Amino acid sequence: IQIEQYFVLTVEARRPTEEEMEKLQIGPSDPVLSFTQTTFNTRSLPVEFVKSAILGDRYKLRIMLKPSA
């Protein structure tokens, strides 16, 4: 059984929130990469929501997009 899900991912470079500064131990001018992802099931209903922020100067992203068959 193959379950076809899809997700919508938004990536944004921005300044950190107060909470992020505290948890990541960074200052207000340190950049973060913000990720927001919503995963949908086969009926296009949301089944997962993820929101995260990582230190913008310590990561490198490699993204590959392939067309559907």
mmCIF file of N, CA and C in Angstrom:
data_model
loop_
_atom_site.group_PDB
_atom_site.id
_atom_site.type_symbol
_atom_site.label_atom_id
_atom_site.label_comp_id
_atom_site.label_asym_id
_atom_site.label_seq_id
_atom_site.Cartn_x
_atom_site.Cartn_y
_atom_site.Cartn_z
ATOM 1 N N ILE A 1 0.852 -1.179 0.000
ATOM 2 C CA ILE A 1 0.000 0.000 0.000
ATOM 3 C C ILE A 1 0.888 1.230 0.000
ATOM 4 N N GLN A 2 0.675 2.085 -0.968
ATOM 5 C CA GLN A 2 1.438 3.323 -1.050
ATOM 6 C C GLN A 2 0.540 4.485 -0.649
ATOM 7 N N ILE A 3 0.990 5.208 0.350
ATOM 8 C CA ILE A 3 0.247 6.380 0.804
ATOM 9 C C ILE A 3 0.945 7.612 0.252
ATOM 10 N N GLU A 4 0.237 8.364 -0.550
ATOM 11 C CA GLU A 4 0.818 9.561 -1.146
ATOM 12 C C GLU A 4 0.529 10.753 -0.262
ATOM 13 N N GLN A 5 1.577 11.240 0.344
ATOM 14 C CA GLN A 5 1.486 12.457 1.137
ATOM 15 C C GLN A 5 2.309 13.519 0.427
ATOM 16 N N TYR A 6 2.066 14.736 0.782
ATOM 17 C CA TYR A 6 2.899 15.819 0.287
ATOM 18 C C TYR A 6 3.046 16.843 1.406
ATOM 19 N N PHE A 7 4.012 17.718 1.235
ATOM 20 C CA PHE A 7 4.205 18.743 2.255
ATOM 21 C C PHE A 7 4.514 20.075 1.603
ATOM 22 N N VAL A 8 4.271 21.115 2.359
ATOM 23 C CA VAL A 8 4.601 22.476 1.955
ATOM 24 C C VAL A 8 5.638 22.975 2.950
ATOM 25 N N LEU A 9 6.786 23.380 2.438
ATOM 26 C CA LEU A 9 7.893 23.824 3.278
ATOM 27 C C LEU A 9 8.241 25.260 2.933
ATOM 28 N N THR A 10 8.334 26.106 3.963
ATOM 29 C CA THR A 10 8.764 27.491 3.796
ATOM 30 C C THR A 10 10.062 27.675 4.572
ATOM 31 N N VAL A 11 11.074 28.220 3.907
ATOM 32 C CA VAL A 11 12.368 28.498 4.537
ATOM 33 C C VAL A 11 12.590 30.002 4.461
ATOM 34 N N GLU A 12 12.992 30.584 5.585
ATOM 35 C CA GLU A 12 13.156 32.037 5.637
ATOM 36 C C GLU A 12 14.382 32.378 6.476
ATOM 37 N N ALA A 13 15.225 33.278 5.978
ATOM 38 C CA ALA A 13 16.324 33.832 6.764
ATOM 39 C C ALA A 13 15.791 35.076 7.466
ATOM 40 N N ARG A 14 16.002 35.145 8.777
ATOM 41 C CA ARG A 14 15.440 36.273 9.537
ATOM 42 C C ARG A 14 16.191 36.462 10.848
ATOM 43 N N ARG A 15 15.787 37.497 11.576
ATOM 44 C CA ARG A 15 16.315 37.749 12.915
ATOM 45 C C ARG A 15 15.584 36.847 13.916
ATOM 46 N N PRO A 16 16.229 36.458 14.998
ATOM 47 C CA PRO A 16 15.595 35.554 15.959
ATOM 48 C C PRO A 16 14.557 36.246 16.834
ATOM 49 N N THR A 17 13.606 35.438 17.308
ATOM 50 C CA THR A 17 12.633 35.915 18.284
ATOM 51 C C THR A 17 13.305 35.934 19.667
ATOM 52 N N GLU A 18 12.634 36.517 20.629
ATOM 53 C CA GLU A 18 13.157 36.531 22.002
ATOM 54 C C GLU A 18 13.378 35.113 22.521
ATOM 55 N N GLU A 19 12.408 34.237 22.281
ATOM 56 C CA GLU A 19 12.517 32.851 22.736
ATOM 57 C C GLU A 19 13.685 32.132 22.071
ATOM 58 N N GLU A 20 13.869 32.345 20.768
ATOM 59 C CA GLU A 20 14.986 31.720 20.048
ATOM 60 C C GLU A 20 16.323 32.229 20.553
ATOM 61 N N MET A 21 16.406 33.538 20.845
ATOM 62 C CA MET A 21 17.657 34.088 21.372
ATOM 63 C C MET A 21 18.022 33.415 22.701
ATOM 64 N N GLU A 22 17.022 33.232 23.538
ATOM 65 C CA GLU A 22 17.262 32.608 24.839
ATOM 66 C C GLU A 22 17.675 31.142 24.688
ATOM 67 N N LYS A 23 16.939 30.387 23.893
ATOM 68 C CA LYS A 23 17.206 28.955 23.765
ATOM 69 C C LYS A 23 18.473 28.648 22.977
ATOM 70 N N LEU A 24 18.761 29.471 21.960
ATOM 71 C CA LEU A 24 19.947 29.244 21.135
ATOM 72 C C LEU A 24 21.168 29.998 21.649
ATOM 73 N N GLN A 25 20.961 30.821 22.665
ATOM 74 C CA GLN A 25 22.032 31.630 23.264
ATOM 75 C C GLN A 25 22.733 32.485 22.205
ATOM 76 N N ILE A 26 21.916 33.280 21.502
ATOM 77 C CA ILE A 26 22.425 34.160 20.457
ATOM 78 C C ILE A 26 21.880 35.567 20.675
ATOM 79 N N GLY A 27 22.436 36.512 19.938
ATOM 80 C CA GLY A 27 22.009 37.899 20.044
ATOM 81 C C GLY A 27 20.960 38.265 19.013
ATOM 82 N N PRO A 28 20.402 39.472 19.114
ATOM 83 C CA PRO A 28 19.323 39.899 18.221
ATOM 84 C C PRO A 28 19.740 40.082 16.763
ATOM 85 N N SER A 29 21.022 40.255 16.497
ATOM 86 C CA SER A 29 21.461 40.443 15.114
ATOM 87 C C SER A 29 21.987 39.155 14.481
ATOM 88 N N ASP A 30 22.010 38.047 15.236
ATOM 89 C CA ASP A 30 22.453 36.769 14.682
ATOM 90 C C ASP A 30 21.339 36.181 13.812
ATOM 91 N N PRO A 31 21.658 35.783 12.578
ATOM 92 C CA PRO A 31 20.617 35.269 11.687
ATOM 93 C C PRO A 31 20.193 33.843 12.043
ATOM 94 N N VAL A 32 18.932 33.545 11.802
ATOM 95 C CA VAL A 32 18.440 32.174 11.912
ATOM 96 C C VAL A 32 17.755 31.799 10.605
ATOM 97 N N LEU A 33 17.748 30.505 10.329
ATOM 98 C CA LEU A 33 16.953 29.981 9.227
ATOM 99 C C LEU A 33 15.715 29.376 9.850
ATOM 100 N N SER A 34 14.571 29.836 9.410
ATOM 101 C CA SER A 34 13.290 29.402 9.947
ATOM 102 C C SER A 34 12.632 28.450 8.958
ATOM 103 N N PHE A 35 12.156 27.314 9.463
ATOM 104 C CA PHE A 35 11.476 26.316 8.658
ATOM 105 C C PHE A 35 10.059 26.131 9.177
ATOM 106 N N THR A 36 9.101 26.171 8.287
ATOM 107 C CA THR A 36 7.719 25.852 8.623
ATOM 108 C C THR A 36 7.256 24.816 7.607
ATOM 109 N N GLN A 37 6.798 23.661 8.108
ATOM 110 C CA GLN A 37 6.377 22.585 7.214
ATOM 111 C C GLN A 37 5.027 22.039 7.644
ATOM 112 N N THR A 38 4.145 21.881 6.675
ATOM 113 C CA THR A 38 2.864 21.234 6.896
ATOM 114 C C THR A 38 2.784 20.029 5.963
ATOM 115 N N THR A 39 2.510 18.861 6.545
ATOM 116 C CA THR A 39 2.374 17.631 5.771
ATOM 117 C C THR A 39 0.895 17.296 5.645
ATOM 118 N N PHE A 40 0.499 16.906 4.431
ATOM 119 C CA PHE A 40 -0.900 16.599 4.133
ATOM 120 C C PHE A 40 -1.044 15.137 3.724
ATOM 121 N N ASN A 41 -2.175 14.541 4.063
ATOM 122 C CA ASN A 41 -2.429 13.154 3.674
ATOM 123 C C ASN A 41 -3.048 13.094 2.285
ATOM 124 N N THR A 42 -3.486 11.908 1.888
ATOM 125 C CA THR A 42 -4.021 11.710 0.541
ATOM 126 C C THR A 42 -5.312 12.475 0.287
ATOM 127 N N ARG A 43 -5.990 12.875 1.351
ATOM 128 C CA ARG A 43 -7.219 13.666 1.203
ATOM 129 C C ARG A 43 -6.950 15.160 1.373
ATOM 130 N N SER A 44 -5.675 15.536 1.354
ATOM 131 C CA SER A 44 -5.224 16.925 1.499
ATOM 132 C C SER A 44 -5.571 17.525 2.860
ATOM 133 N N LEU A 45 -5.649 16.666 3.878
ATOM 134 C CA LEU A 45 -5.862 17.131 5.241
ATOM 135 C C LEU A 45 -4.515 17.225 5.947
ATOM 136 N N PRO A 46 -4.276 18.282 6.717
ATOM 137 C CA PRO A 46 -2.994 18.399 7.420
ATOM 138 C C PRO A 46 -2.868 17.324 8.498
ATOM 139 N N VAL A 47 -1.718 16.650 8.512
ATOM 140 C CA VAL A 47 -1.474 15.604 9.506
ATOM 141 C C VAL A 47 -0.258 15.905 10.382
ATOM 142 N N GLU A 48 0.525 16.898 9.989
ATOM 143 C CA GLU A 48 1.715 17.257 10.769
ATOM 144 C C GLU A 48 2.060 18.719 10.502
ATOM 145 N N PHE A 49 2.477 19.407 11.551
ATOM 146 C CA PHE A 49 2.947 20.787 11.415
ATOM 147 C C PHE A 49 4.240 20.906 12.206
ATOM 148 N N VAL A 50 5.288 21.405 11.558
ATOM 149 C CA VAL A 50 6.599 21.537 12.188
ATOM 150 C C VAL A 50 7.092 22.961 11.999
ATOM 151 N N LYS A 51 7.573 23.546 13.073
ATOM 152 C CA LYS A 51 8.147 24.881 13.022
ATOM 153 C C LYS A 51 9.490 24.812 13.749
ATOM 154 N N SER A 52 10.561 25.243 13.082
ATOM 155 C CA SER A 52 11.881 25.181 13.707
ATOM 156 C C SER A 52 12.744 26.338 13.231
ATOM 157 N N ALA A 53 13.800 26.579 13.997
ATOM 158 C CA ALA A 53 14.776 27.613 13.651
ATOM 159 C C ALA A 53 16.157 27.076 13.971
ATOM 160 N N ILE A 54 17.092 27.300 13.045
ATOM 161 C CA ILE A 54 18.470 26.872 13.253
ATOM 162 C C ILE A 54 19.389 28.077 13.077
ATOM 163 N N LEU A 55 20.581 27.971 13.605
ATOM 164 C CA LEU A 55 21.542 29.060 13.487
ATOM 165 C C LEU A 55 21.948 29.229 12.029
ATOM 166 N N GLY A 56 21.758 30.420 11.520
ATOM 167 C CA GLY A 56 21.968 30.678 10.106
ATOM 168 C C GLY A 56 23.399 30.604 9.632
ATOM 169 N N ASP A 57 24.363 30.736 10.529
ATOM 170 C CA ASP A 57 25.762 30.730 10.112
ATOM 171 C C ASP A 57 26.443 29.378 10.329
ATOM 172 N N ARG A 58 25.691 28.348 10.694
ATOM 173 C CA ARG A 58 26.305 27.056 10.996
ATOM 174 C C ARG A 58 25.781 25.911 10.145
ATOM 175 N N TYR A 59 24.937 26.186 9.186
ATOM 176 C CA TYR A 59 24.336 25.131 8.369
ATOM 177 C C TYR A 59 24.416 25.473 6.900
ATOM 178 N N LYS A 60 24.429 24.441 6.101
ATOM 179 C CA LYS A 60 24.388 24.576 4.648
ATOM 180 C C LYS A 60 23.262 23.685 4.165
ATOM 181 N N LEU A 61 22.379 24.211 3.351
ATOM 182 C CA LEU A 61 21.250 23.441 2.833
ATOM 183 C C LEU A 61 21.535 22.975 1.422
ATOM 184 N N ARG A 62 21.174 21.741 1.149
ATOM 185 C CA ARG A 62 21.225 21.211 -0.213
ATOM 186 C C ARG A 62 19.837 20.685 -0.514
ATOM 187 N N ILE A 63 19.201 21.243 -1.501
ATOM 188 C CA ILE A 63 17.805 20.922 -1.804
ATOM 189 C C ILE A 63 17.731 20.368 -3.226
ATOM 190 N N MET A 64 17.079 19.198 -3.357
ATOM 191 C CA MET A 64 16.870 18.604 -4.677
ATOM 192 C C MET A 64 15.359 18.477 -4.884
ATOM 193 N N LEU A 65 14.882 18.989 -5.987
ATOM 194 C CA LEU A 65 13.471 18.890 -6.343
ATOM 195 C C LEU A 65 13.363 18.039 -7.602
ATOM 196 N N LYS A 66 12.457 17.064 -7.543
ATOM 197 C CA LYS A 66 12.248 16.206 -8.702
ATOM 198 C C LYS A 66 10.788 16.305 -9.123
ATOM 199 N N PRO A 67 10.545 16.303 -10.435
ATOM 200 C CA PRO A 67 9.147 16.333 -10.885
ATOM 201 C C PRO A 67 8.473 14.997 -10.575
ATOM 202 N N SER A 68 7.167 15.048 -10.365
ATOM 203 C CA SER A 68 6.438 13.821 -10.110
ATOM 204 C C SER A 68 6.256 13.047 -11.403
ATOM 205 N N ALA A 69 6.081 11.753 -11.263
ATOM 206 C CA ALA A 69 5.960 10.881 -12.460
ATOM 207 C C ALA A 69 4.596 10.985 -13.089
#
